[in-house]
Every structure is written in structure tokens, then in C-alpha cells.
Amino acid sequence: MSLEEMLEDLPTDCDVGTKRNSKGHTTSWIGYKLHLDVADGGVPISAILTSASVHDSQVAIPLEVKSLSRSTSLYSLMDAAYDADAIKIFIEDHGKVAVIDPNPRRSNPVPLDPPKKLRYKERTTVERTYSQLKDSFGGRHVQVKGDAKVMAHLMFGVLAVTAEQLIRTFT
């Protein structure tokens, strides 16, 4: 599929999303979900907006395709939600190393080898980028309707995050 076909396949309607944390507590929200691919240093490379109910793994390959056209990287770091053979194969077929935290619910999860485990520690960069977007650049409370307006609002924040991270990197 082309990137356009993949993106058309992803729902973008406003709906209910839920997330369960490591302690078993569930939170829910009504709206959308922004998926980011972030480079080292916290610089956003690509973004895709979906319905809140879309699982992160459904957006992994379209996000990778989008990022491949924009930057060159050696690794793709992902949490356990992305632990799927199709995602790993796609990443490796494009000459990158897939560093994906093993999902403990998967049968026979294979732990990361020491070099990948060390590299995986850099994945917290994306969490800090989301936090920065929410806390400093309007990503927590979006008060517009419609996926196009929500995406525009969030992308202004992503632009500000990008500028701040580039300034930090080069000063």
C-alpha cells in the first residue's frame, strides 16, 4: 500500500480512547490521538492524527513510511505495544534495527540483548517530547472540533517543540 492508502485506512473520527497503566488503572478520554516519530534529541520527524481508540501498533508502519521519506536513522525504538512480527520485519526490511521492548503477554517473549537494551533507554525521549507538547505548547487541552482543526492546533505545538529542541541541540 502507498502511504496515502495507509492513512486513508486509519480512522480519524472523534471517539473514546482508553489506556491502562502498569498498575492496572484505566483512563479514558474523548477525542483523538497524536502519534509521533521522534529523533534523538527530541526532534519530531513525523506525526499522524487518528481516532482516540486506534491502537499505537496500527500506526507504526504508516509512521515509519512517513519518516523514511524525511530522515535517515539506524534504529526504531518502540515500547511493548509495538511488539509484532510485521512491524519488526518492516523495519528490518528497510535497513534499520528494530529495538522493541518485548511484550510480556506474548508467548515466549525474547528479552533484548545488552546493546539493544542500552539503546532502548533513549526511547524516553519520545515521552519527554509528548510531555513538553502537553505541558508547554497546548497539547493537553484542545478546544477545536474536527480532525483537521485538531491536527492544525497540535502541529503548531509540534513546530514549537521542534524549534525549542533544535535550539537546545545547537546552542
mmCIF file of C-alpha atoms in Angstrom:
data_model
loop_
_atom_site.group_PDB
_atom_site.id
_atom_site.type_symbol
_atom_site.label_atom_id
_atom_site.label_comp_id
_atom_site.label_asym_id
_atom_site.label_seq_id
_atom_site.Cartn_x
_atom_site.Cartn_y
_atom_site.Cartn_z
ATOM 1 C CA MET A 1 0.000 0.000 0.000
ATOM 2 C CA SER A 2 1.057 3.567 -0.549
ATOM 3 C CA LEU A 3 1.313 5.948 2.405
ATOM 4 C CA GLU A 4 -1.842 7.709 1.245
ATOM 5 C CA GLU A 5 -3.756 4.407 1.204
ATOM 6 C CA MET A 6 -2.456 3.515 4.672
ATOM 7 C CA LEU A 7 -3.516 6.889 6.050
ATOM 8 C CA GLU A 8 -6.965 6.606 4.451
ATOM 9 C CA ASP A 9 -7.355 3.256 6.242
ATOM 10 C CA LEU A 10 -6.860 4.852 9.675
ATOM 11 C CA PRO A 11 -9.990 6.232 11.364
ATOM 12 C CA THR A 12 -9.952 9.938 12.237
ATOM 13 C CA ASP A 13 -13.388 10.348 13.811
ATOM 14 C CA CYS A 14 -13.709 11.715 17.329
ATOM 15 C CA ASP A 15 -14.265 8.769 19.680
ATOM 16 C CA VAL A 16 -13.344 7.315 23.083
ATOM 17 C CA GLY A 17 -9.845 6.137 23.823
ATOM 18 C CA THR A 18 -8.686 4.167 26.854
ATOM 19 C CA LYS A 19 -5.302 3.376 28.273
ATOM 20 C CA ARG A 20 -4.295 1.046 31.087
ATOM 21 C CA ASN A 21 -1.154 1.859 33.055
ATOM 22 C CA SER A 22 1.272 -0.610 34.627
ATOM 23 C CA LYS A 23 -0.741 -0.626 37.870
ATOM 24 C CA GLY A 24 -3.943 -1.668 36.106
ATOM 25 C CA HIS A 25 -5.670 1.721 36.323
ATOM 26 C CA THR A 26 -7.628 2.733 33.242
ATOM 27 C CA THR A 27 -8.028 6.270 31.968
ATOM 28 C CA SER A 28 -10.256 7.323 29.116
ATOM 29 C CA TRP A 29 -10.756 10.428 27.010
ATOM 30 C CA ILE A 30 -12.918 11.601 24.147
ATOM 31 C CA GLY A 31 -11.169 12.892 21.065
ATOM 32 C CA TYR A 32 -8.106 11.986 19.067
ATOM 33 C CA LYS A 33 -4.613 10.586 19.427
ATOM 34 C CA LEU A 34 -1.426 12.112 18.039
ATOM 35 C CA HIS A 35 1.259 9.603 17.061
ATOM 36 C CA LEU A 36 4.795 10.993 16.808
ATOM 37 C CA ASP A 37 8.084 9.659 15.500
ATOM 38 C CA VAL A 38 10.824 11.472 17.383
ATOM 39 C CA ALA A 39 14.568 11.506 16.664
ATOM 40 C CA ASP A 40 17.316 11.619 19.252
ATOM 41 C CA GLY A 41 17.315 14.995 20.914
ATOM 42 C CA GLY A 42 13.509 15.128 20.950
ATOM 43 C CA VAL A 43 13.074 16.476 17.425
ATOM 44 C CA PRO A 44 9.747 15.339 15.919
ATOM 45 C CA ILE A 45 10.131 13.777 12.468
ATOM 46 C CA SER A 46 6.566 12.715 11.608
ATOM 47 C CA ALA A 47 3.082 12.957 13.061
ATOM 48 C CA ILE A 48 -0.214 11.206 12.360
ATOM 49 C CA LEU A 49 -3.569 12.005 13.973
ATOM 50 C CA THR A 50 -6.110 9.214 14.491
ATOM 51 C CA SER A 51 -9.265 8.487 16.439
ATOM 52 C CA ALA A 52 -8.555 8.054 20.145
ATOM 53 C CA SER A 53 -9.431 4.352 20.010
ATOM 54 C CA VAL A 54 -6.729 3.440 17.468
ATOM 55 C CA HIS A 55 -4.033 1.216 18.960
ATOM 56 C CA ASP A 56 -0.490 2.530 18.565
ATOM 57 C CA SER A 57 0.636 -0.584 16.676
ATOM 58 C CA GLN A 58 -1.834 0.178 13.859
ATOM 59 C CA VAL A 59 0.026 3.406 13.104
ATOM 60 C CA ALA A 60 3.589 2.050 13.387
ATOM 61 C CA ILE A 61 4.125 1.165 9.730
ATOM 62 C CA PRO A 62 2.487 4.300 8.236
ATOM 63 C CA LEU A 63 4.542 6.425 10.661
ATOM 64 C CA GLU A 64 7.732 4.571 9.656
ATOM 65 C CA VAL A 65 6.939 5.098 5.950
ATOM 66 C CA LYS A 66 6.355 8.803 6.532
ATOM 67 C CA SER A 67 9.605 9.144 8.480
ATOM 68 C CA LEU A 68 11.652 7.160 5.938
ATOM 69 C CA SER A 69 10.903 9.845 3.365
ATOM 70 C CA ARG A 70 12.084 12.599 5.739
ATOM 71 C CA SER A 71 15.152 11.323 7.557
ATOM 72 C CA THR A 72 17.755 8.603 7.777
ATOM 73 C CA SER A 73 18.073 6.690 11.003
ATOM 74 C CA LEU A 74 19.659 3.465 12.117
ATOM 75 C CA TYR A 75 17.201 2.401 14.813
ATOM 76 C CA SER A 76 13.484 2.357 15.537
ATOM 77 C CA LEU A 77 12.855 2.340 19.279
ATOM 78 C CA MET A 78 9.376 1.265 20.368
ATOM 79 C CA ASP A 79 7.659 0.116 23.533
ATOM 80 C CA ALA A 80 5.968 -3.252 24.079
ATOM 81 C CA ALA A 81 2.738 -2.137 22.377
ATOM 82 C CA TYR A 82 4.602 -2.423 19.044
ATOM 83 C CA ASP A 83 5.916 -5.963 19.631
ATOM 84 C CA ALA A 84 4.579 -7.547 16.446
ATOM 85 C CA ASP A 85 6.440 -9.545 13.805
ATOM 86 C CA ALA A 86 5.016 -7.476 10.914
ATOM 87 C CA ILE A 87 6.382 -4.254 12.435
ATOM 88 C CA LYS A 88 9.823 -5.762 13.113
ATOM 89 C CA ILE A 89 10.043 -7.229 9.613
ATOM 90 C CA PHE A 90 9.026 -3.920 8.011
ATOM 91 C CA ILE A 91 11.690 -2.009 9.958
ATOM 92 C CA GLU A 92 14.424 -4.552 9.220
ATOM 93 C CA ASP A 93 13.460 -4.736 5.522
ATOM 94 C CA HIS A 94 14.201 -1.002 5.367
ATOM 95 C CA GLY A 95 17.738 -1.425 6.714
ATOM 96 C CA LYS A 96 17.063 -0.330 10.283
ATOM 97 C CA VAL A 97 17.447 -2.106 13.598
ATOM 98 C CA ALA A 98 14.159 -2.717 15.422
ATOM 99 C CA VAL A 99 14.597 -2.148 19.153
ATOM 100 C CA ILE A 100 11.192 -3.083 20.537
ATOM 101 C CA ASP A 101 10.571 -3.880 24.192
ATOM 102 C CA PRO A 102 9.236 -7.448 24.393
ATOM 103 C CA ASN A 103 5.561 -7.644 25.291
ATOM 104 C CA PRO A 104 5.263 -9.881 28.374
ATOM 105 C CA ARG A 105 1.816 -11.066 27.189
ATOM 106 C CA ARG A 106 3.353 -12.527 24.054
ATOM 107 C CA SER A 107 4.131 -16.241 24.127
ATOM 108 C CA ASN A 108 7.871 -16.757 24.676
ATOM 109 C CA PRO A 109 8.974 -13.100 24.720
ATOM 110 C CA VAL A 110 12.643 -12.766 23.783
ATOM 111 C CA PRO A 111 14.480 -10.250 26.008
ATOM 112 C CA LEU A 112 16.546 -7.516 24.383
ATOM 113 C CA ASP A 113 20.253 -8.272 24.089
ATOM 114 C CA PRO A 114 22.577 -5.923 26.071
ATOM 115 C CA PRO A 115 23.372 -3.474 23.202
ATOM 116 C CA LYS A 116 19.676 -3.113 22.304
ATOM 117 C CA LYS A 117 18.761 -2.777 25.978
ATOM 118 C CA LEU A 118 21.240 0.104 26.276
ATOM 119 C CA ARG A 119 19.917 1.773 23.111
ATOM 120 C CA TYR A 120 16.308 1.288 24.288
ATOM 121 C CA LYS A 121 16.950 3.664 27.196
ATOM 122 C CA GLU A 122 16.856 6.518 24.654
ATOM 123 C CA ARG A 123 13.160 5.788 23.974
ATOM 124 C CA THR A 124 12.205 8.027 26.877
ATOM 125 C CA THR A 125 12.966 10.928 24.527
ATOM 126 C CA VAL A 126 9.563 10.494 22.868
ATOM 127 C CA GLU A 127 7.819 10.540 26.264
ATOM 128 C CA ARG A 128 9.564 13.801 27.155
ATOM 129 C CA THR A 129 8.529 15.251 23.776
ATOM 130 C CA TYR A 130 4.867 14.383 24.390
ATOM 131 C CA SER A 131 5.141 15.860 27.886
ATOM 132 C CA GLN A 132 6.652 19.068 26.515
ATOM 133 C CA LEU A 133 3.877 19.314 23.897
ATOM 134 C CA LYS A 134 1.191 18.833 26.559
ATOM 135 C CA ASP A 135 2.701 20.971 29.324
ATOM 136 C CA SER A 136 4.139 23.887 27.361
ATOM 137 C CA PHE A 137 2.608 24.038 23.894
ATOM 138 C CA GLY A 138 -1.157 23.469 24.134
ATOM 139 C CA GLY A 139 -1.353 19.743 23.537
ATOM 140 C CA ARG A 140 -3.245 18.875 26.717
ATOM 141 C CA HIS A 141 -6.411 20.908 26.150
ATOM 142 C CA VAL A 142 -7.505 21.222 22.540
ATOM 143 C CA GLN A 143 -10.715 23.182 22.128
ATOM 144 C CA VAL A 144 -11.478 22.915 18.443
ATOM 145 C CA LYS A 145 -13.731 20.475 16.592
ATOM 146 C CA GLY A 146 -12.826 18.245 13.695
ATOM 147 C CA ASP A 147 -9.723 16.265 12.895
ATOM 148 C CA ALA A 148 -8.254 18.902 10.537
ATOM 149 C CA LYS A 149 -8.519 21.673 13.152
ATOM 150 C CA VAL A 150 -7.197 19.410 15.919
ATOM 151 C CA MET A 151 -4.238 18.435 13.741
ATOM 152 C CA ALA A 152 -3.509 22.089 12.919
ATOM 153 C CA HIS A 153 -3.650 23.033 16.618
ATOM 154 C CA LEU A 154 -1.320 20.194 17.594
ATOM 155 C CA MET A 155 1.090 20.810 14.727
ATOM 156 C CA PHE A 156 1.625 24.404 15.892
ATOM 157 C CA GLY A 157 2.698 22.857 19.195
ATOM 158 C CA VAL A 158 4.881 20.294 17.421
ATOM 159 C CA LEU A 159 6.502 23.121 15.462
ATOM 160 C CA ALA A 160 7.276 24.945 18.727
ATOM 161 C CA VAL A 161 8.691 21.752 20.283
ATOM 162 C CA THR A 162 10.849 21.216 17.194
ATOM 163 C CA ALA A 163 12.195 24.771 17.305
ATOM 164 C CA GLU A 164 12.975 24.513 21.023
ATOM 165 C CA GLN A 165 14.726 21.157 20.636
ATOM 166 C CA LEU A 166 16.813 22.382 17.686
ATOM 167 C CA ILE A 167 17.837 25.478 19.628
ATOM 168 C CA ARG A 168 18.874 23.276 22.568
ATOM 169 C CA THR A 169 20.797 20.974 20.259
ATOM 170 C CA PHE A 170 22.778 23.690 18.534
ATOM 171 C CA THR A 171 23.482 26.091 21.404
#
